[in-house]
Coordinates of C-alpha atoms in Angstrom, one line a residue:
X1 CA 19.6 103.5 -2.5
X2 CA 18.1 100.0 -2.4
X3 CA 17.8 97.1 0.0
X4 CA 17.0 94.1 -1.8
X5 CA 18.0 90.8 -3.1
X6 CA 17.7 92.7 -6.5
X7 CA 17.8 96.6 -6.5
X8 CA 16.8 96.6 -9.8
X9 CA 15.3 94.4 -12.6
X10 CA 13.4 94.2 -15.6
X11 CA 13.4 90.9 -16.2
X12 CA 11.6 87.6 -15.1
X13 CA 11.7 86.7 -11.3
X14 CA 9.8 83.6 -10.8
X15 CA 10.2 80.8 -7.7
X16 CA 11.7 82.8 -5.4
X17 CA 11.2 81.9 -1.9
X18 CA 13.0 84.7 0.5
X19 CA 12.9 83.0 3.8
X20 CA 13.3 85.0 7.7
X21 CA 14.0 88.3 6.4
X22 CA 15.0 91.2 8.3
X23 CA 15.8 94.2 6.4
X24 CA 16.1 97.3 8.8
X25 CA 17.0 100.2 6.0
X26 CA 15.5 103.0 7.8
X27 CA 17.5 105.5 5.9
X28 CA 17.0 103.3 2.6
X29 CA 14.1 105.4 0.2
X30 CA 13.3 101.4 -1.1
X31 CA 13.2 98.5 1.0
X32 CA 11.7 95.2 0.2
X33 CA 12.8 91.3 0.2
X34 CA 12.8 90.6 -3.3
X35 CA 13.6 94.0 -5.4
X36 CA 13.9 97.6 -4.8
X37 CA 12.8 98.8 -8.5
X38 CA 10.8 96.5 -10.3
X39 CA 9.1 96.5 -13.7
X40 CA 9.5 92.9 -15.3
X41 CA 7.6 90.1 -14.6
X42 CA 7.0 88.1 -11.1
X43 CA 5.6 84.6 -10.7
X44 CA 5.3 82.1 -7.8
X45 CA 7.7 84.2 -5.1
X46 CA 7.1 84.0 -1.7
X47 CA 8.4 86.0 0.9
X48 CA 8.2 86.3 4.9
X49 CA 10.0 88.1 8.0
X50 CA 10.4 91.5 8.6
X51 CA 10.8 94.9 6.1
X52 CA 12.0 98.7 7.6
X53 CA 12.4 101.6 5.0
X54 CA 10.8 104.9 4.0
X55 CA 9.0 103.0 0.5
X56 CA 8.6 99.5 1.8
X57 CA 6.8 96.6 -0.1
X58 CA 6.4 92.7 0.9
X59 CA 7.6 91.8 -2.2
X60 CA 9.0 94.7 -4.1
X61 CA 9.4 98.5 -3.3
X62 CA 8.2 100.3 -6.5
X63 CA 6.6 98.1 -9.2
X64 CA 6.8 100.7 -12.4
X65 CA 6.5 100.1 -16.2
X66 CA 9.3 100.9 -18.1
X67 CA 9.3 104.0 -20.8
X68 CA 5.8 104.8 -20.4
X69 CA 4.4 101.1 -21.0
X70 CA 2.8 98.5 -18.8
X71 CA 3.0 95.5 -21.3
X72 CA 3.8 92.3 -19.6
X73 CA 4.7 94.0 -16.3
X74 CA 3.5 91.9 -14.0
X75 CA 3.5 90.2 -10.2
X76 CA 1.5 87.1 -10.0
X77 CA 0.7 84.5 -7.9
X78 CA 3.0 85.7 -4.8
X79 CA 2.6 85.8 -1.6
X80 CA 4.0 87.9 1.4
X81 CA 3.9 87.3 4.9
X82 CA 6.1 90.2 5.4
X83 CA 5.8 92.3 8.6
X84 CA 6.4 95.9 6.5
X85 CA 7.0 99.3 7.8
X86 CA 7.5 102.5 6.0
X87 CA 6.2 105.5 5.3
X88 CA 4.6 104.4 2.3
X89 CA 4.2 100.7 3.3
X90 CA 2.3 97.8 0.9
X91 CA 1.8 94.5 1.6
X92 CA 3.3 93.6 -2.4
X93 CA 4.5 96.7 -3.1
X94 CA 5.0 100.2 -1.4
X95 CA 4.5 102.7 -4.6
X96 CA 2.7 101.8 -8.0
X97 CA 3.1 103.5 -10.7
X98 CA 2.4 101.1 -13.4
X99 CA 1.5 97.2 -14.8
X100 CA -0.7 94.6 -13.0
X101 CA -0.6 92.7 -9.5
X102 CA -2.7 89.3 -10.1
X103 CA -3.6 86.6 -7.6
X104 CA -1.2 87.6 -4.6
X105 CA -1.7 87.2 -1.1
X106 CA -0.6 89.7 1.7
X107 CA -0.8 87.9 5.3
X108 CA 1.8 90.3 7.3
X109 CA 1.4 93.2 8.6
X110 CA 2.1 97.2 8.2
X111 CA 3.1 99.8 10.0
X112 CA 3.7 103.6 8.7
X113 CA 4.3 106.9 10.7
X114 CA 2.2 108.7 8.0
X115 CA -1.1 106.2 7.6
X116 CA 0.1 105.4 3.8
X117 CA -0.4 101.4 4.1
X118 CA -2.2 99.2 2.3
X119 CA -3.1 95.4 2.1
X120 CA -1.9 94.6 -1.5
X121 CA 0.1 98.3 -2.9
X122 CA 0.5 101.4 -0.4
X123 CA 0.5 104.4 -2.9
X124 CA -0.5 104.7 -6.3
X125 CA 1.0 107.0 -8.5
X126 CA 0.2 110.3 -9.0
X127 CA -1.0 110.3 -5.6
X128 CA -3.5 108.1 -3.5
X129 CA -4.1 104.3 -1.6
X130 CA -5.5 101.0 -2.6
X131 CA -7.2 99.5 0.0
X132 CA -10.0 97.2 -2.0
X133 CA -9.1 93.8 -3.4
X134 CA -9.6 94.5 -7.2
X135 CA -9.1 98.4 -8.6
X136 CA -8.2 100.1 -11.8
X137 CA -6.8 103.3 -12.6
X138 CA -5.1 104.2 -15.8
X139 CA -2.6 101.9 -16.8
X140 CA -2.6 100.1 -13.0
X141 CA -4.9 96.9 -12.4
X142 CA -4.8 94.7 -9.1
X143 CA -7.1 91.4 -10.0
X144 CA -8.5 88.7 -7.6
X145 CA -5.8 89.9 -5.0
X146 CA -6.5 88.7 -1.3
X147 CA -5.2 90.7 1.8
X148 CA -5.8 89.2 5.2
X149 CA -7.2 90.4 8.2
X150 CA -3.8 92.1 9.3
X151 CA -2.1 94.5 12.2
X152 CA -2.6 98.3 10.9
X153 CA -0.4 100.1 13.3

């Protein structure tokens, strides 16, 4: 129930440029350019054009360590100027449950129906929204992250 270049990895994605995207999965629960599931590690992607599901991300849809660990889950240095809407809409990722966003930049814009957006990840599991550029909870870190100023819808 993914639409993605990858709908699911666990491995390393690095120097992927995804290039005029349009990804209109309305009935999709995970939508993004680059993967749908995603705990592995993410380096140097880029990623711009348009992103429609109900768990959208610029980048990826869910970012998630794997068994219960966040070792060497990881997105950085990426960038997403991704147009994302959802109801849980992120600018990198639309749910995170687990690892550590680094150095990315969100230029796009979101859009959600239920005000769950957010400029680098949209929801954090169990429950809540990252709108700050640096934040830590549990086993979840975002570090020197930049969001633009963007379209909220």
């Amino acid at each position: 129930d993914c639409a993605a270049l990858f709908a699911y990895s666990t491995g390393e994605l690095k120097n992927i440029n995804m290039i005029d995207v349009n990804i209109n999965a309305a009935d999709s629960n995970f939508a993004a350019p680059i993967c749908g599931y995603f705990g592995g590690v993410m380096k140097n992607c880029y990623a711009n054009g348009k992103v429609k599901g109900i768990v959208s991300g610029g980048l990826v849809s869910t970012f998630y360590g794997i068994n219960g660990t966040s070792a060497n889950i990881i997105i950085s240095n990426c960038r997403s100027d991704v147009s994302v809407n959802g109801d849980c809409a992120g600018g990198v990722t639309g749910f995170f449950a687990d690892g550590q966003i680094e150095n990315c930049i969100f230029t796009g814009s979101l859009y959600s129906p239920d005000d769950c957006t957010g400029g680098i990840v949209a929801c954090v599991s169990p429950h809540g929204m990252i709108t700050s550029y640096d934040y830590l909870l549990n086993n979840v870190k975002i570090i020197n992250c930049v969001k633009s100023i963007l379209a909220i819808q």
